[in-house]
Short mmCIF file of C-alpha atoms and ligand atoms in Angstrom, two decimals:
data_model
loop_
_atom_site.label_atom_id
_atom_site.label_comp_id
_atom_site.label_asym_id
_atom_site.label_seq_id
_atom_site.Cartn_x
_atom_site.Cartn_y
_atom_site.Cartn_z
CA MET A 1 128.61 -67.58 169.99
CA SER A 2 126.08 -64.98 169.01
CA ILE A 3 124.79 -62.43 171.40
CA ASN A 4 121.29 -61.15 171.56
CA GLN A 5 119.99 -57.68 170.76
CA PRO A 6 117.73 -56.16 173.18
CA VAL A 7 114.15 -57.56 172.96
CA SER A 8 111.39 -56.52 175.56
CA ARG A 9 109.76 -59.68 177.00
CA GLN A 10 106.14 -60.41 177.60
CA LYS A 11 105.53 -59.69 181.38
CA SER A 12 102.20 -62.18 181.56
CA GLU A 13 103.21 -65.52 182.66
CA SER A 14 101.48 -68.96 183.06
CA LYS A 15 102.53 -71.52 185.69
CA ASP A 16 104.31 -73.44 183.15
CA THR A 17 106.49 -70.65 182.34
CA PRO A 18 110.18 -72.02 183.05
CA ARG A 19 111.82 -70.10 185.81
CA ARG A 20 114.53 -67.51 184.18
CA ALA A 21 117.92 -66.87 185.59
CA LEU A 22 120.36 -64.17 184.71
CA ILE A 23 123.95 -64.83 185.67
CA THR A 24 126.66 -62.14 185.41
CA GLY A 25 130.10 -63.65 185.04
CA ILE A 26 128.60 -66.72 183.19
CA THR A 27 132.13 -66.84 181.22
CA GLY A 28 133.89 -67.58 184.34
CA GLN A 29 134.58 -70.98 186.36
CA ASP A 30 131.33 -70.67 188.60
CA GLY A 31 129.14 -69.39 185.89
CA ALA A 32 129.67 -72.09 183.61
CA TYR A 33 128.92 -74.70 186.42
CA LEU A 34 125.93 -72.68 187.53
CA ALA A 35 124.62 -72.41 184.04
CA GLU A 36 124.80 -76.20 183.30
CA PHE A 37 123.05 -76.84 186.83
CA LEU A 38 120.27 -74.38 186.25
CA LEU A 39 119.63 -75.99 182.70
CA GLU A 40 119.37 -79.32 184.14
CA MET A 41 116.69 -77.81 186.55
CA GLY A 42 114.70 -76.75 183.81
CA TYR A 43 115.47 -73.01 183.72
CA GLU A 44 115.77 -70.69 180.92
CA VAL A 45 119.45 -69.39 181.21
CA HIS A 46 120.61 -65.92 180.28
CA GLY A 47 124.18 -64.65 180.64
CA MET A 48 125.71 -61.21 180.85
CA VAL A 49 128.94 -60.87 178.97
CA ARG A 50 131.01 -57.85 178.30
CA ARG A 51 132.48 -56.65 175.23
CA SER A 52 135.82 -57.93 174.35
CA SER A 53 138.12 -57.96 171.14
CA THR A 54 138.32 -61.63 171.41
CA GLU A 55 135.58 -63.88 172.61
CA SER A 56 136.54 -66.01 175.88
CA PHE A 57 133.57 -68.18 175.84
CA ASP A 58 135.46 -71.54 176.09
CA ARG A 59 133.98 -72.61 179.29
CA ILE A 60 130.40 -72.35 178.10
CA GLU A 61 131.00 -73.61 174.37
CA HIS A 62 129.15 -76.88 175.19
CA ILE A 63 125.93 -75.29 176.12
CA HIS A 64 125.88 -72.86 173.45
CA GLY A 65 122.49 -73.06 171.81
CA HIS A 66 120.96 -73.82 175.36
CA ILE A 67 121.64 -70.35 176.76
CA GLU A 68 121.00 -66.71 175.86
CA LEU A 69 124.10 -64.26 176.01
CA HIS A 70 123.58 -60.55 176.31
CA GLN A 71 126.02 -57.67 176.11
CA ALA A 72 126.40 -55.39 179.48
CA ASP A 73 129.07 -54.38 181.79
CA LEU A 74 129.34 -53.92 185.65
CA LEU A 75 130.74 -50.59 184.98
CA ASP A 76 127.72 -49.57 182.91
CA GLN A 77 124.57 -48.73 184.94
CA LEU A 78 122.13 -48.31 182.04
CA SER A 79 123.40 -51.37 180.37
CA ILE A 80 122.45 -53.51 183.51
CA ILE A 81 119.07 -51.76 183.89
CA THR A 82 118.20 -52.53 180.29
CA LEU A 83 119.26 -56.05 180.52
CA ILE A 84 117.29 -56.81 183.61
CA SER A 85 114.18 -54.91 182.38
CA ASP A 86 114.59 -56.86 178.92
CA VAL A 87 115.26 -60.50 180.32
CA ARG A 88 112.84 -59.93 183.44
CA PRO A 89 114.59 -62.86 185.39
CA HIS A 90 113.07 -64.60 188.39
CA GLU A 91 116.65 -64.93 189.84
CA VAL A 92 119.96 -62.94 189.45
CA TYR A 93 123.10 -64.34 190.15
CA ASN A 94 125.90 -61.69 190.38
CA LEU A 95 129.16 -63.57 189.88
CA ALA A 96 130.91 -61.32 187.75
CA ALA A 97 133.90 -59.52 189.43
CA GLN A 98 137.77 -58.97 189.24
CA SER A 99 138.44 -62.03 191.07
CA PHE A 100 142.19 -62.44 191.19
CA VAL A 101 143.63 -61.27 194.68
CA PRO A 102 147.22 -60.21 193.26
CA THR A 103 145.54 -58.00 190.62
CA SER A 104 143.56 -56.14 193.33
CA TRP A 105 146.98 -54.69 194.61
CA LEU A 106 148.02 -53.59 190.92
CA GLN A 107 144.25 -51.94 190.26
CA PRO A 108 142.70 -51.55 193.39
CA LEU A 109 140.52 -48.78 192.08
CA LEU A 110 139.17 -50.83 189.04
CA THR A 111 138.78 -53.85 191.46
CA GLY A 112 136.85 -51.51 193.70
CA GLU A 113 134.51 -50.48 190.70
CA PHE A 114 133.94 -54.22 189.43
CA THR A 115 133.99 -56.03 192.61
CA GLY A 116 132.34 -53.44 195.13
CA LEU A 117 130.32 -50.72 193.25
CA GLY A 118 129.23 -53.34 190.42
CA VAL A 119 127.12 -55.20 193.07
CA THR A 120 125.15 -51.82 193.92
CA ARG A 121 124.66 -51.39 190.23
CA VAL A 122 123.00 -54.72 189.82
CA LEU A 123 120.96 -54.03 192.96
CA GLU A 124 119.79 -50.77 191.71
CA ALA A 125 118.54 -52.24 188.58
CA ILE A 126 116.62 -54.92 190.40
CA ARG A 127 115.16 -52.05 192.70
CA LEU A 128 114.22 -50.08 189.60
CA VAL A 129 112.76 -52.76 187.57
CA ASP A 130 111.21 -55.18 189.89
CA THR A 131 112.02 -55.66 193.75
CA GLY A 132 110.36 -59.20 193.52
CA ILE A 133 113.49 -60.55 191.60
CA ARG A 134 115.75 -62.77 193.87
CA PHE A 135 119.48 -61.98 193.92
CA TYR A 136 122.46 -63.86 194.93
CA GLN A 137 125.75 -62.25 195.65
CA ALA A 138 129.03 -63.92 195.05
CA SER A 139 130.73 -62.97 198.45
CA SER A 140 133.95 -64.48 199.58
CA SER A 141 136.14 -65.90 202.52
CA GLU A 142 138.65 -63.18 201.70
CA MET A 143 136.23 -61.04 203.91
CA PHE A 144 137.60 -62.64 206.95
CA GLY A 145 141.24 -61.98 206.25
CA ALA A 146 143.55 -61.87 209.10
CA VAL A 147 140.84 -63.23 211.42
CA ASP A 148 141.21 -64.46 215.01
CA GLU A 149 138.37 -67.08 215.08
CA GLU A 150 138.75 -70.47 213.52
CA PRO A 151 136.81 -71.73 211.80
CA GLN A 152 134.75 -68.86 210.50
CA THR A 153 131.12 -68.66 210.69
CA GLU A 154 128.51 -66.19 209.45
CA ALA A 155 128.88 -64.17 212.59
CA THR A 156 132.75 -63.92 212.43
CA PRO A 157 133.85 -60.38 212.21
CA PHE A 158 135.62 -59.40 208.80
CA TYR A 159 139.20 -58.16 208.51
CA PRO A 160 139.86 -58.23 204.77
CA ARG A 161 143.68 -58.08 203.83
CA SER A 162 143.53 -56.96 200.13
CA PRO A 163 141.83 -54.58 197.92
CA TYR A 164 139.67 -57.49 196.87
CA GLY A 165 138.67 -58.41 199.91
CA VAL A 166 137.79 -54.94 201.02
CA ALA A 167 135.69 -54.61 197.86
CA LYS A 168 133.95 -58.10 198.76
CA VAL A 169 133.10 -56.66 202.26
CA TYR A 170 131.18 -53.78 200.46
CA GLY A 171 129.39 -56.01 198.08
CA HIS A 172 128.20 -58.22 201.22
CA TRP A 173 127.14 -55.12 203.16
CA ILE A 174 125.14 -53.54 200.27
CA THR A 175 123.42 -56.82 199.69
CA VAL A 176 122.29 -56.90 203.37
CA ASN A 177 121.53 -53.19 203.13
CA TYR A 178 119.12 -53.80 200.24
CA ARG A 179 117.53 -56.53 201.70
CA GLU A 180 116.91 -54.73 204.79
CA SER A 181 116.10 -51.17 203.02
CA TYR A 182 113.88 -52.35 200.10
CA ASP A 183 112.77 -55.94 201.08
CA ILE A 184 114.62 -57.60 198.26
CA PHE A 185 115.20 -61.24 198.56
CA ALA A 186 118.83 -60.85 198.71
CA CYS A 187 121.58 -63.52 199.73
CA SER A 188 125.18 -63.26 200.29
CA GLY A 189 127.09 -66.61 199.76
CA MET A 190 130.30 -66.54 201.67
CA LEU A 191 132.08 -68.93 199.60
CA PHE A 192 135.44 -70.38 200.63
CA ASN A 193 137.75 -71.29 197.62
CA HIS A 194 136.48 -73.57 195.34
CA GLU A 195 138.36 -75.04 192.22
CA SER A 196 137.93 -77.28 189.29
CA PRO A 197 139.39 -78.13 185.78
CA ARG A 198 137.84 -75.17 184.69
CA ARG A 199 139.70 -72.94 187.09
CA GLY A 200 141.77 -69.98 185.81
CA LYS A 201 145.29 -71.03 185.37
CA GLU A 202 146.74 -68.12 187.64
CA PHE A 203 145.16 -69.48 190.70
CA VAL A 204 147.43 -71.76 192.73
CA THR A 205 145.37 -75.08 192.26
CA ARG A 206 145.12 -74.93 188.28
CA LYS A 207 148.71 -73.55 188.21
CA VAL A 208 150.02 -76.52 189.91
CA SER A 209 147.95 -79.20 188.11
CA ASP A 210 148.67 -77.85 184.84
CA ALA A 211 152.37 -77.82 185.52
CA VAL A 212 152.09 -81.35 186.95
CA ALA A 213 150.64 -82.62 183.68
CA ARG A 214 153.29 -80.55 181.43
CA ILE A 215 155.99 -81.88 183.64
CA LYS A 216 154.88 -85.41 183.63
CA LEU A 217 154.52 -85.15 179.54
CA GLY A 218 157.96 -83.48 179.11
CA VAL A 219 156.97 -79.92 178.08
CA GLN A 220 157.77 -78.07 181.22
CA ASP A 221 160.96 -78.35 183.46
CA SER A 222 160.05 -76.73 186.78
CA LEU A 223 157.22 -74.91 188.83
CA SER A 224 157.71 -71.45 190.51
CA LEU A 225 155.43 -70.95 193.69
CA GLY A 226 154.90 -68.23 196.18
CA ASN A 227 154.02 -68.97 199.89
CA LEU A 228 154.19 -72.97 200.11
CA ASP A 229 152.71 -72.46 203.91
CA ALA A 230 149.72 -70.76 202.72
CA ALA A 231 146.53 -72.72 203.66
CA ARG A 232 143.14 -72.63 202.37
CA ASP A 233 139.68 -74.57 202.74
CA TRP A 234 139.38 -75.64 199.12
CA GLY A 235 136.37 -77.47 197.86
CA TYR A 236 134.81 -78.40 194.33
CA ALA A 237 133.13 -75.75 192.28
CA GLY A 238 130.47 -77.97 191.16
CA ASP A 239 129.22 -78.56 194.69
CA TYR A 240 129.24 -74.87 195.44
CA VAL A 241 126.86 -73.67 192.69
CA ARG A 242 124.25 -75.90 194.16
CA ALA A 243 124.55 -73.86 197.27
CA MET A 244 123.98 -70.75 195.40
CA TRP A 245 120.61 -71.92 194.05
CA LEU A 246 119.38 -73.59 197.39
CA MET A 247 120.11 -70.16 199.02
CA LEU A 248 117.35 -68.58 196.59
CA GLN A 249 114.85 -71.27 196.94
CA GLN A 250 114.20 -70.65 200.82
CA ASP A 251 111.31 -68.82 202.27
CA LYS A 252 113.45 -66.35 203.86
CA PRO A 253 116.67 -64.82 202.25
CA SER A 254 119.89 -64.99 204.52
CA ASP A 255 123.73 -65.30 204.49
CA TYR A 256 125.58 -68.57 204.30
CA VAL A 257 129.20 -69.88 204.59
CA ILE A 258 129.90 -72.42 202.24
CA ALA A 259 132.99 -74.48 202.71
CA THR A 260 134.43 -78.05 203.59
CA GLY A 261 135.73 -77.39 207.02
CA GLU A 262 139.10 -78.59 206.33
CA LYS A 263 142.20 -76.78 205.52
CA HIS A 264 145.33 -77.71 203.39
CA THR A 265 148.59 -75.94 202.67
CA VAL A 266 149.80 -75.26 199.17
CA ARG A 267 152.78 -77.74 200.00
CA ASP A 268 149.82 -80.55 200.67
CA LEU A 269 148.38 -79.49 197.27
CA VAL A 270 151.88 -79.93 195.58
CA GLU A 271 152.59 -82.99 197.23
CA LEU A 272 149.32 -84.67 196.32
CA ALA A 273 149.52 -83.33 192.88
CA PHE A 274 152.90 -84.69 192.07
CA ASN A 275 152.40 -88.00 193.72
CA HIS A 276 149.49 -88.64 191.65
CA VAL A 277 151.40 -88.83 188.61
CA GLY A 278 154.38 -90.58 190.34
CA LEU A 279 156.93 -87.53 190.76
CA ASP A 280 158.72 -86.14 193.63
CA TRP A 281 157.58 -82.57 194.10
CA GLN A 282 160.94 -81.48 195.75
CA LYS A 283 162.79 -82.06 192.35
CA TYR A 284 160.50 -79.57 190.33
CA VAL A 285 159.27 -77.02 192.75
CA CYS A 286 161.03 -73.72 193.67
CA THR A 287 159.83 -70.62 195.46
CA ASP A 288 160.00 -67.12 194.10
CA PRO A 289 159.84 -64.17 196.47
CA LYS A 290 157.90 -62.08 193.64
CA LEU A 291 154.99 -64.35 194.09
CA LEU A 292 154.58 -63.37 197.57
CA ARG A 293 151.69 -61.04 198.53
CA PRO A 294 152.09 -57.83 200.41
CA ALA A 295 149.82 -59.42 202.94
CA GLU A 296 148.71 -63.08 203.50
CA VAL A 297 145.87 -64.81 205.20
CA ASN A 298 146.46 -67.86 207.17
CA LYS A 299 143.62 -69.02 208.95
CA LEU A 300 140.69 -69.48 206.56
CA ARG A 301 138.72 -72.48 207.40
CA GLY A 302 134.78 -72.38 207.21
CA ASP A 303 132.22 -73.75 209.10
CA ALA A 304 129.12 -74.54 207.00
CA THR A 305 126.76 -75.80 209.79
CA LYS A 306 124.12 -73.15 208.86
CA ALA A 307 124.12 -74.32 205.30
CA ARG A 308 123.92 -78.00 206.25
CA ASN A 309 121.14 -77.26 208.69
CA GLU A 310 118.87 -74.70 206.50
CA LEU A 311 119.74 -75.80 202.95
CA GLY A 312 120.71 -79.57 203.53
CA TRP A 313 123.92 -78.52 201.66
CA ARG A 314 127.13 -80.56 202.09
CA PRO A 315 130.00 -80.94 199.70
CA GLU A 316 130.45 -84.19 198.00
CA VAL A 317 134.06 -84.02 196.55
CA ASP A 318 137.00 -84.09 199.02
CA PHE A 319 140.37 -82.45 198.54
CA PRO A 320 142.30 -85.50 197.25
CA SER A 321 139.66 -86.37 194.76
CA LEU A 322 139.69 -82.57 193.54
CA VAL A 323 143.43 -82.80 192.96
CA ARG A 324 143.22 -85.85 191.07
CA MET A 325 140.32 -84.59 189.03
CA MET A 326 142.06 -81.37 188.03
CA VAL A 327 145.58 -83.32 187.43
CA ASP A 328 143.76 -85.91 185.29
CA ALA A 329 141.89 -83.24 183.12
CA ASP A 330 145.11 -81.37 182.46
CA LEU A 331 147.00 -84.41 181.39
CA GLU A 332 144.38 -85.13 178.96
CA ARG A 333 144.29 -81.71 177.57
CA VAL A 334 147.97 -81.26 177.54
CA GLU A 335 148.30 -84.68 175.79
CA ARG A 336 145.72 -83.62 173.21
CA GLU A 337 147.58 -80.52 172.57
CA ILE A 338 150.79 -82.24 172.12
CA ASN A 339 149.11 -84.56 169.51
CA GLU A 340 147.63 -81.62 167.81
CA GLN A 341 151.08 -80.06 167.61
CA LYS A 342 149.86 -76.82 169.73
CA LEU A 343 152.88 -77.49 172.24
P1 NAP B 1 136.24 -66.02 187.21
O1 NAP B 1 136.36 -67.44 186.88
O2 NAP B 1 137.33 -65.07 187.39
O3 NAP B 1 135.05 -65.19 186.54
C1 NAP B 1 134.85 -63.88 186.79
C2 NAP B 1 133.52 -63.53 185.77
O4 NAP B 1 133.42 -62.11 185.95
C3 NAP B 1 134.09 -63.86 184.14
O5 NAP B 1 132.79 -64.24 183.56
C4 NAP B 1 134.49 -62.31 183.79
O6 NAP B 1 134.13 -62.13 182.67
C5 NAP B 1 133.10 -61.74 184.54
N1 NAP B 1 133.48 -60.02 184.61
C6 NAP B 1 134.58 -59.37 185.52
N2 NAP B 1 134.58 -58.12 185.13
C7 NAP B 1 133.26 -58.08 184.54
C8 NAP B 1 132.62 -56.68 184.17
N3 NAP B 1 133.18 -55.51 184.27
N4 NAP B 1 131.59 -56.81 183.49
C9 NAP B 1 131.05 -58.04 183.15
N5 NAP B 1 131.60 -59.13 183.55
C10 NAP B 1 132.94 -59.12 184.22
O7 NAP B 1 135.59 -66.23 188.91
P2 NAP B 1 135.00 -67.43 189.49
O8 NAP B 1 135.99 -68.31 190.12
O9 NAP B 1 133.93 -67.86 188.67
O10 NAP B 1 134.00 -66.71 190.77
C11 NAP B 1 132.89 -66.25 190.55
C12 NAP B 1 132.55 -65.17 191.69
O11 NAP B 1 132.60 -65.84 192.87
C13 NAP B 1 133.47 -64.02 191.83
O12 NAP B 1 132.79 -63.01 191.99
C14 NAP B 1 134.47 -64.32 192.62
O13 NAP B 1 135.01 -63.05 193.23
C15 NAP B 1 133.60 -64.93 193.64
N6 NAP B 1 134.35 -65.98 194.43
C16 NAP B 1 134.88 -67.00 193.85
C17 NAP B 1 135.62 -68.03 194.69
C18 NAP B 1 136.30 -69.10 194.15
O14 NAP B 1 137.18 -69.58 194.93
N7 NAP B 1 136.25 -69.32 192.93
C19 NAP B 1 135.38 -67.88 196.31
C20 NAP B 1 134.62 -66.74 196.72
C21 NAP B 1 133.92 -65.97 195.88
P3 NAP B 1 135.34 -62.27 181.21
O15 NAP B 1 135.34 -63.73 180.92
O16 NAP B 1 134.85 -61.17 180.41
O17 NAP B 1 136.61 -61.96 182.01
N1 GDD B 2 147.92 -67.72 192.58
C1 GDD B 2 149.03 -68.19 193.44
N2 GDD B 2 150.00 -68.40 192.63
N3 GDD B 2 148.88 -68.26 194.52
C2 GDD B 2 150.05 -68.95 195.20
C3 GDD B 2 151.06 -69.28 194.55
C4 GDD B 2 151.27 -68.97 193.27
O1 GDD B 2 152.29 -69.15 192.51
N4 GDD B 2 151.88 -69.69 195.60
C5 GDD B 2 151.28 -70.05 196.74
N5 GDD B 2 150.01 -69.08 196.74
C6 GDD B 2 148.97 -69.12 197.80
C7 GDD B 2 148.70 -67.51 197.86
O2 GDD B 2 149.58 -66.77 198.54
C8 GDD B 2 147.21 -68.01 198.52
O3 GDD B 2 147.53 -67.80 200.01
C9 GDD B 2 146.88 -69.21 198.25
O4 GDD B 2 147.99 -69.74 197.37
C10 GDD B 2 145.52 -69.11 197.18
O5 GDD B 2 145.92 -68.47 196.35
P1 GDD B 2 144.99 -68.32 194.93
O6 GDD B 2 144.83 -69.75 194.17
O7 GDD B 2 145.28 -67.36 194.09
O8 GDD B 2 143.29 -67.87 195.57
P2 GDD B 2 143.01 -66.80 196.55
O9 GDD B 2 142.78 -67.51 197.95
O10 GDD B 2 143.83 -65.72 196.70
O11 GDD B 2 141.55 -66.36 195.98
C11 GDD B 2 140.53 -67.19 195.53
O12 GDD B 2 139.63 -67.56 196.43
C12 GDD B 2 139.03 -66.53 197.11
C13 GDD B 2 138.08 -67.14 198.33
O13 GDD B 2 138.67 -67.29 199.21
C14 GDD B 2 139.86 -66.35 194.44
O14 GDD B 2 139.27 -67.43 193.85
C15 GDD B 2 138.91 -65.20 195.04
O15 GDD B 2 138.24 -64.72 194.01
C16 GDD B 2 138.13 -65.90 196.29
O16 GDD B 2 137.36 -64.86 196.70
#
């Protein structure tokens, strides 16, 4: 896929000029769904990608030719300023981050740089180029961490339990701060876990759906997991990117919890996924203490009443449908790979 060289854009616009959106993290799960959604809404979609020795554009391969990619990095302030002044987006969606919680204990400083300070770098670029650009920050339910209150709302106090969660709290507050200090239309979406067939295989839902498909098709024997009692409020990524866009279409910027309001354990997830292909999970799943986290969070369940009332948002895919969707997609992919003799 080609990456654009910097070109300065005409600043004059007519009423027919399409809305321009810039997505950081466009190669990730949410970036791919959001890019598709914005294209359907008639947007001109630009994506920021970082340099890598191998391209990892699989999730956006199917919209190649409809989006424009630009090289920049959350660690490099000047590259972000240049990108935003070249593209002159109406809306910036900051989805890029080191997003895997266990990695944040292995690389706490890098996580702070990407996931925390990276937000300030994007906001600084907006402040310097054009404070009229609307900004969405991908905040997280991990900010609530070891919370007392359940379910969590926009008013629930934060108690993050991982370097990732701590970095996201910084990203959240710097977003609020730039809104209040510079009058930037900046919103923080406090999103609970959301999954899809495009989810990275290190996250538990996809690890399970991939393993179920491989076990069913005879190319894997067992599945090792960590804490089976851990519980999450899991929704579908396709529903959640709609909420991001809705936040930036309001008259006033604000922060919103986005969640299903239901909590399920990893054990529920495993049982549903194995049952879907007619297998008894207890014959295949073992637990490995190495996969336990130094600190766990147990009470994450969101109350999205504000989003429902102000944005008209509600999730459309329920948990059992999500699990079946992910297992079916992995069954199809693993079968194809077996037929192509890749496995
Ligand atoms: P993801 O699949 O891990 O994608 C992360 C994206 O960030 C990738 O495109 C990655 O690019 C990019 N990135 C990482 N470091 C970068 C850097 N230094 N410069 C430029 N790009 C960089 O994550 P996701 O699930 O789509 O989540 C999107 C955002 O929402 C993240 O900020 C995440 O923390 C947050 N969030 C996610 C959830 C969830 O349940 N999915 C819930 C709450 C919040 P490469 O392809 O080059 O690695
Ligand atoms: N990854 C993983 N692998 N998790 C496991 C495993 C395993 O083998 N076994 C049990 N779990 C449990 C974890 O301990 C955790 O409690 C839960 O499954 C979910 O883990 P992940 O899927 O890795 O997601 P996460 O909740 O840590 O983080 C995701 O959601 C956040 C929103 O709350 C990420 O997408 C974050 O970027 C996001 O902010």
